[in-house]
Amino acid sequence: DVKVTQSSRYLVKRTGEKVFLECVQDMDHENMFWYRQDPGLGLRLIYFSYDVKMKEKGDIPEGYSVSREKKERFSLILESASTNQTSMYLCASSLPKYPPHNEQFFGPGTRLTVL
Amino acid sequence: SQELEQSPQSLIVQEGKNLTINCTSSKTLYGLYWYKQKYGEGLIFLMMLQKGGEEKSHEKITAKLDEKKQQSSLHITASQPSHAGIYLCGAATSGTYKYIFGTGTRLKVLA
């Protein structure tokens, strides 16, 4: 069974802290994605990785960085957390294919609160 | 840039009623995906539509893509409390592996 896991379901951090969100997939997918989800704004892509050590900025990369050292793991880093980064963070993975074979599989999400 | 508009933003229905959620794009959709999200959780894939006029069903949920491939609808027949959640449409963007998403429709089904 396909699985994407995220390191924490809930996380509370203080302003200025460095925050790591981890995502692991067991499907041998090349593509991995980080989104944030906010009420009224839907899902917005932060970063995307199409291979180990490869990354591409999404729509809202400011304040974030990513790391992909192994195929199965994609980390999102908040270098200095701010209150406006309080959000639900969702990780997804997919095969490097075009429709109809590029369904994205999502993790359960991490709800991050920055105080 | 391409955007997806979903309507309605929220919906409250009595158990047993039918309902429809719409997803509209200003550009031709390259692939249209419907997901369901239970409150506070990740997204669960429901259906994918690619061809104009295509229709797919799973249990009591039917999704359609219009002939012009710019609008999709998700129809739930005889709704149940288990259908409650947030429904999101996503679309593949031409030439990349990335998706764009609608803002979601929050569905509540009253028992």
mmCIF file of C-alpha atoms in Angstrom:
data_model
loop_
_atom_site.group_PDB
_atom_site.id
_atom_site.type_symbol
_atom_site.label_atom_id
_atom_site.label_comp_id
_atom_site.label_asym_id
_atom_site.label_seq_id
_atom_site.Cartn_x
_atom_site.Cartn_y
_atom_site.Cartn_z
ATOM 1 C CA ASP A 1 0.000 0.000 0.000
ATOM 2 C CA VAL A 2 1.237 3.425 -1.012
ATOM 3 C CA LYS A 3 2.490 5.526 1.832
ATOM 4 C CA VAL A 4 3.696 9.048 2.491
ATOM 5 C CA THR A 5 4.539 9.827 6.087
ATOM 6 C CA GLN A 6 5.345 13.098 7.800
ATOM 7 C CA SER A 7 7.426 13.326 10.932
ATOM 8 C CA SER A 8 4.918 15.181 13.095
ATOM 9 C CA ARG A 9 1.167 15.747 13.031
ATOM 10 C CA TYR A 10 1.376 18.794 15.296
ATOM 11 C CA LEU A 11 4.295 21.091 16.012
ATOM 12 C CA VAL A 12 4.591 24.235 18.118
ATOM 13 C CA LYS A 13 7.668 26.430 17.708
ATOM 14 C CA ARG A 14 8.773 29.879 18.744
ATOM 15 C CA THR A 15 9.541 32.807 16.461
ATOM 16 C CA GLY A 16 13.119 32.661 15.224
ATOM 17 C CA GLU A 17 13.561 28.911 15.721
ATOM 18 C CA LYS A 18 14.863 26.715 12.926
ATOM 19 C CA VAL A 19 12.215 24.147 12.018
ATOM 20 C CA PHE A 20 12.585 20.892 10.110
ATOM 21 C CA LEU A 21 9.615 19.099 8.586
ATOM 22 C CA GLU A 22 10.369 15.638 7.286
ATOM 23 C CA CYS A 23 8.559 13.638 4.637
ATOM 24 C CA VAL A 24 9.240 10.037 3.650
ATOM 25 C CA GLN A 25 7.646 8.027 0.843
ATOM 26 C CA ASP A 26 7.984 4.306 0.209
ATOM 27 C CA MET A 27 6.848 4.242 -3.418
ATOM 28 C CA ASP A 28 10.210 4.940 -5.074
ATOM 29 C CA HIS A 29 8.767 8.139 -6.550
ATOM 30 C CA GLU A 30 11.100 10.611 -8.193
ATOM 31 C CA ASN A 31 8.912 13.666 -7.599
ATOM 32 C CA MET A 32 8.210 15.126 -4.179
ATOM 33 C CA PHE A 33 6.350 18.287 -3.228
ATOM 34 C CA TRP A 34 5.820 20.558 -0.240
ATOM 35 C CA TYR A 35 2.596 22.589 0.020
ATOM 36 C CA ARG A 36 1.096 24.793 2.636
ATOM 37 C CA GLN A 37 -2.657 24.991 3.105
ATOM 38 C CA ASP A 38 -4.401 28.062 4.495
ATOM 39 C CA PRO A 39 -8.126 28.816 4.756
ATOM 40 C CA GLY A 40 -9.413 30.573 1.660
ATOM 41 C CA LEU A 41 -6.133 30.137 -0.181
ATOM 42 C CA GLY A 42 -6.148 26.415 -0.890
ATOM 43 C CA LEU A 43 -2.909 24.520 -1.400
ATOM 44 C CA ARG A 44 0.100 26.514 -2.515
ATOM 45 C CA LEU A 45 3.296 24.908 -3.727
ATOM 46 C CA ILE A 46 6.401 25.854 -1.751
ATOM 47 C CA TYR A 47 9.059 23.648 -3.357
ATOM 48 C CA PHE A 48 9.245 20.694 -5.669
ATOM 49 C CA SER A 49 11.997 18.115 -6.179
ATOM 50 C CA TYR A 50 12.252 15.910 -9.261
ATOM 51 C CA ASP A 51 15.347 13.951 -8.240
ATOM 52 C CA VAL A 52 17.871 13.585 -5.453
ATOM 53 C CA LYS A 53 19.591 16.906 -4.790
ATOM 54 C CA MET A 54 17.382 18.619 -7.392
ATOM 55 C CA LYS A 55 14.824 21.221 -6.415
ATOM 56 C CA GLU A 56 12.644 23.827 -7.996
ATOM 57 C CA LYS A 57 10.892 26.792 -6.406
ATOM 58 C CA GLY A 58 7.155 26.745 -6.257
ATOM 59 C CA ASP A 59 4.814 29.692 -5.900
ATOM 60 C CA ILE A 60 5.775 30.742 -2.354
ATOM 61 C CA PRO A 61 9.396 29.706 -1.585
ATOM 62 C CA GLU A 62 10.304 32.795 0.480
ATOM 63 C CA GLY A 63 11.321 31.889 4.016
ATOM 64 C CA TYR A 64 11.731 28.198 3.189
ATOM 65 C CA SER A 65 14.427 25.889 1.942
ATOM 66 C CA VAL A 66 14.452 22.179 1.161
ATOM 67 C CA SER A 67 16.795 19.242 1.189
ATOM 68 C CA ARG A 68 16.649 15.984 -0.757
ATOM 69 C CA GLU A 69 19.678 13.833 0.024
ATOM 70 C CA LYS A 70 17.892 10.509 -0.507
ATOM 71 C CA LYS A 71 15.173 9.606 -2.972
ATOM 72 C CA GLU A 72 12.629 8.693 -0.325
ATOM 73 C CA ARG A 73 13.095 11.725 1.923
ATOM 74 C CA PHE A 74 12.262 15.374 1.330
ATOM 75 C CA SER A 75 12.769 17.918 4.101
ATOM 76 C CA LEU A 76 11.293 21.375 4.419
ATOM 77 C CA ILE A 77 13.308 23.856 6.475
ATOM 78 C CA LEU A 78 12.144 27.083 8.006
ATOM 79 C CA GLU A 79 15.413 28.883 8.707
ATOM 80 C CA SER A 80 13.879 31.354 11.149
ATOM 81 C CA ALA A 81 10.229 30.628 11.842
ATOM 82 C CA SER A 82 7.781 33.509 11.820
ATOM 83 C CA THR A 83 4.153 33.717 12.914
ATOM 84 C CA ASN A 84 2.958 34.022 9.316
ATOM 85 C CA GLN A 85 4.317 30.543 8.707
ATOM 86 C CA THR A 86 1.697 29.070 11.005
ATOM 87 C CA SER A 87 -0.107 26.717 8.660
ATOM 88 C CA MET A 88 -0.875 23.156 7.628
ATOM 89 C CA TYR A 89 2.025 21.678 5.671
ATOM 90 C CA LEU A 90 1.395 18.829 3.263
ATOM 91 C CA CYS A 91 3.930 16.648 1.509
ATOM 92 C CA ALA A 92 3.175 14.697 -1.664
ATOM 93 C CA SER A 93 4.967 12.435 -4.091
ATOM 94 C CA SER A 94 4.389 11.248 -7.648
ATOM 95 C CA LEU A 95 5.976 9.447 -10.556
ATOM 96 C CA PRO A 96 7.758 11.600 -13.173
ATOM 97 C CA LYS A 97 4.936 11.147 -15.647
ATOM 98 C CA TYR A 98 2.234 13.251 -17.252
ATOM 99 C CA PRO A 99 -1.513 12.654 -16.940
ATOM 100 C CA PRO A 100 -3.057 10.202 -16.405
ATOM 101 C CA HIS A 101 -0.160 8.597 -14.588
ATOM 102 C CA ASN A 102 1.027 11.416 -12.346
ATOM 103 C CA GLU A 103 -1.372 11.177 -9.441
ATOM 104 C CA GLN A 104 0.059 12.846 -6.348
ATOM 105 C CA PHE A 105 -0.062 10.898 -3.088
ATOM 106 C CA PHE A 106 -0.294 12.975 0.055
ATOM 107 C CA GLY A 107 0.935 12.579 3.599
ATOM 108 C CA PRO A 108 -1.299 13.261 6.631
ATOM 109 C CA GLY A 109 -0.027 16.808 7.076
ATOM 110 C CA THR A 110 1.808 18.697 9.825
ATOM 111 C CA ARG A 111 -0.025 21.491 11.572
ATOM 112 C CA LEU A 112 2.650 23.992 12.567
ATOM 113 C CA THR A 113 1.996 26.787 15.026
ATOM 114 C CA VAL A 114 4.627 29.497 15.441
ATOM 115 C CA LEU A 115 4.250 31.541 18.617
ATOM 116 C CA SER B 1 -1.373 32.118 -14.845
ATOM 117 C CA GLN B 2 -3.899 29.337 -14.676
ATOM 118 C CA GLU B 3 -6.271 29.261 -11.716
ATOM 119 C CA LEU B 4 -8.991 26.956 -10.532
ATOM 120 C CA GLU B 5 -12.192 28.304 -9.047
ATOM 121 C CA GLN B 6 -14.325 26.067 -6.902
ATOM 122 C CA SER B 7 -17.930 26.625 -5.944
ATOM 123 C CA PRO B 8 -19.576 26.685 -3.579
ATOM 124 C CA GLN B 9 -17.019 27.436 -0.871
ATOM 125 C CA SER B 10 -19.124 25.606 1.678
ATOM 126 C CA LEU B 11 -22.188 23.443 1.635
ATOM 127 C CA ILE B 12 -24.494 22.085 4.335
ATOM 128 C CA VAL B 13 -26.964 19.413 3.254
ATOM 129 C CA GLN B 14 -29.375 17.068 4.934
ATOM 130 C CA GLU B 15 -28.432 13.388 4.834
ATOM 131 C CA GLY B 16 -29.885 11.732 1.759
ATOM 132 C CA LYS B 17 -29.760 14.841 -0.429
ATOM 133 C CA ASN B 18 -27.815 15.119 -3.658
ATOM 134 C CA LEU B 19 -25.201 17.810 -4.176
ATOM 135 C CA THR B 20 -22.819 19.143 -6.804
ATOM 136 C CA ILE B 21 -19.450 20.869 -6.503
ATOM 137 C CA ASN B 22 -17.953 22.707 -9.458
ATOM 138 C CA CYS B 23 -14.391 23.410 -10.516
ATOM 139 C CA THR B 24 -13.735 25.900 -13.326
ATOM 140 C CA SER B 25 -10.601 26.927 -15.150
ATOM 141 C CA SER B 26 -9.933 29.816 -17.512
ATOM 142 C CA LYS B 27 -7.704 27.529 -19.567
ATOM 143 C CA THR B 28 -7.942 24.017 -20.904
ATOM 144 C CA LEU B 29 -7.314 21.461 -18.193
ATOM 145 C CA TYR B 30 -4.506 19.054 -18.844
ATOM 146 C CA GLY B 31 -5.651 16.541 -16.232
ATOM 147 C CA LEU B 32 -8.212 17.115 -13.480
ATOM 148 C CA TYR B 33 -7.964 15.446 -10.069
ATOM 149 C CA TRP B 34 -10.517 15.328 -7.282
ATOM 150 C CA TYR B 35 -9.361 14.842 -3.702
ATOM 151 C CA LYS B 36 -11.172 14.598 -0.394
ATOM 152 C CA GLN B 37 -9.669 15.836 2.852
ATOM 153 C CA LYS B 38 -11.011 15.004 6.257
ATOM 154 C CA TYR B 39 -10.639 17.899 8.653
ATOM 155 C CA GLY B 40 -7.026 18.294 9.749
ATOM 156 C CA GLU B 41 -5.739 15.424 7.643
ATOM 157 C CA GLY B 42 -4.072 14.766 4.309
ATOM 158 C CA LEU B 43 -5.701 14.474 0.894
ATOM 159 C CA ILE B 44 -7.208 11.254 -0.372
ATOM 160 C CA PHE B 45 -7.345 10.751 -4.125
ATOM 161 C CA LEU B 46 -10.863 10.218 -5.489
ATOM 162 C CA MET B 47 -10.757 10.385 -9.287
ATOM 163 C CA MET B 48 -8.800 11.644 -12.253
ATOM 164 C CA LEU B 49 -10.327 12.907 -15.512
ATOM 165 C CA GLN B 50 -8.414 13.637 -18.653
ATOM 166 C CA LYS B 51 -10.601 13.458 -21.732
ATOM 167 C CA GLY B 52 -13.315 15.900 -22.694
ATOM 168 C CA GLY B 53 -16.732 14.491 -21.808
ATOM 169 C CA GLU B 54 -15.222 11.881 -19.501
ATOM 170 C CA GLU B 55 -17.251 10.680 -16.536
ATOM 171 C CA LYS B 56 -16.171 8.442 -13.677
ATOM 172 C CA SER B 57 -17.991 7.047 -10.675
ATOM 173 C CA HIS B 58 -16.931 5.551 -7.399
ATOM 174 C CA GLU B 59 -19.647 4.409 -5.040
ATOM 175 C CA LYS B 60 -22.004 7.403 -4.787
ATOM 176 C CA ILE B 61 -19.600 9.987 -6.201
ATOM 177 C CA THR B 62 -19.556 10.884 -9.901
ATOM 178 C CA ALA B 63 -17.137 13.293 -11.528
ATOM 179 C CA LYS B 64 -17.432 14.748 -15.020
ATOM 180 C CA LEU B 65 -15.188 16.821 -17.242
ATOM 181 C CA ASP B 66 -16.894 18.963 -19.877
ATOM 182 C CA GLU B 67 -16.140 18.693 -23.575
ATOM 183 C CA LYS B 68 -14.026 21.843 -23.581
ATOM 184 C CA LYS B 69 -12.004 20.516 -20.621
ATOM 185 C CA GLN B 70 -12.432 23.735 -18.663
ATOM 186 C CA GLN B 71 -14.995 22.689 -16.111
ATOM 187 C CA SER B 72 -15.480 19.676 -13.887
ATOM 188 C CA SER B 73 -18.276 18.769 -11.525
ATOM 189 C CA LEU B 74 -18.385 16.353 -8.614
ATOM 190 C CA HIS B 75 -21.803 14.984 -7.793
ATOM 191 C CA ILE B 76 -22.700 13.070 -4.642
ATOM 192 C CA THR B 77 -25.916 11.077 -4.650
ATOM 193 C CA ALA B 78 -27.826 10.406 -1.419
ATOM 194 C CA SER B 79 -25.214 12.059 0.779
ATOM 195 C CA GLN B 80 -24.165 10.503 4.083
ATOM 196 C CA PRO B 81 -22.313 11.912 7.106
ATOM 197 C CA SER B 82 -19.238 9.981 5.925
ATOM 198 C CA HIS B 83 -19.109 12.263 2.878
ATOM 199 C CA ALA B 84 -18.348 15.266 5.067
ATOM 200 C CA GLY B 85 -14.985 16.939 4.563
ATOM 201 C CA ILE B 86 -13.216 19.274 2.175
ATOM 202 C CA TYR B 87 -13.277 18.489 -1.529
ATOM 203 C CA LEU B 88 -10.460 19.887 -3.634
ATOM 204 C CA CYS B 89 -9.933 19.886 -7.349
ATOM 205 C CA GLY B 90 -6.415 19.921 -8.708
ATOM 206 C CA ALA B 91 -5.172 20.257 -12.260
ATOM 207 C CA ALA B 92 -1.945 19.268 -13.897
ATOM 208 C CA THR B 93 -0.212 22.182 -15.615
ATOM 209 C CA SER B 94 0.892 21.563 -19.146
ATOM 210 C CA GLY B 95 4.514 20.611 -19.567
ATOM 211 C CA THR B 96 5.347 20.167 -15.887
ATOM 212 C CA TYR B 97 4.686 17.669 -13.122
ATOM 213 C CA LYS B 98 3.140 20.339 -10.926
ATOM 214 C CA TYR B 99 -0.497 20.826 -9.982
ATOM 215 C CA ILE B 100 -2.573 23.854 -9.162
ATOM 216 C CA PHE B 101 -5.446 23.500 -6.700
ATOM 217 C CA GLY B 102 -8.807 25.075 -6.133
ATOM 218 C CA THR B 103 -9.552 26.626 -2.746
ATOM 219 C CA GLY B 104 -11.763 23.725 -1.701
ATOM 220 C CA THR B 105 -15.415 23.127 -0.835
ATOM 221 C CA ARG B 106 -16.246 22.372 2.768
ATOM 222 C CA LEU B 107 -19.126 19.898 2.964
ATOM 223 C CA LYS B 108 -21.180 19.180 6.042
ATOM 224 C CA VAL B 109 -23.881 16.508 6.014
ATOM 225 C CA LEU B 110 -26.508 16.691 8.719
ATOM 226 C CA ALA B 111 -27.801 13.386 10.074
#
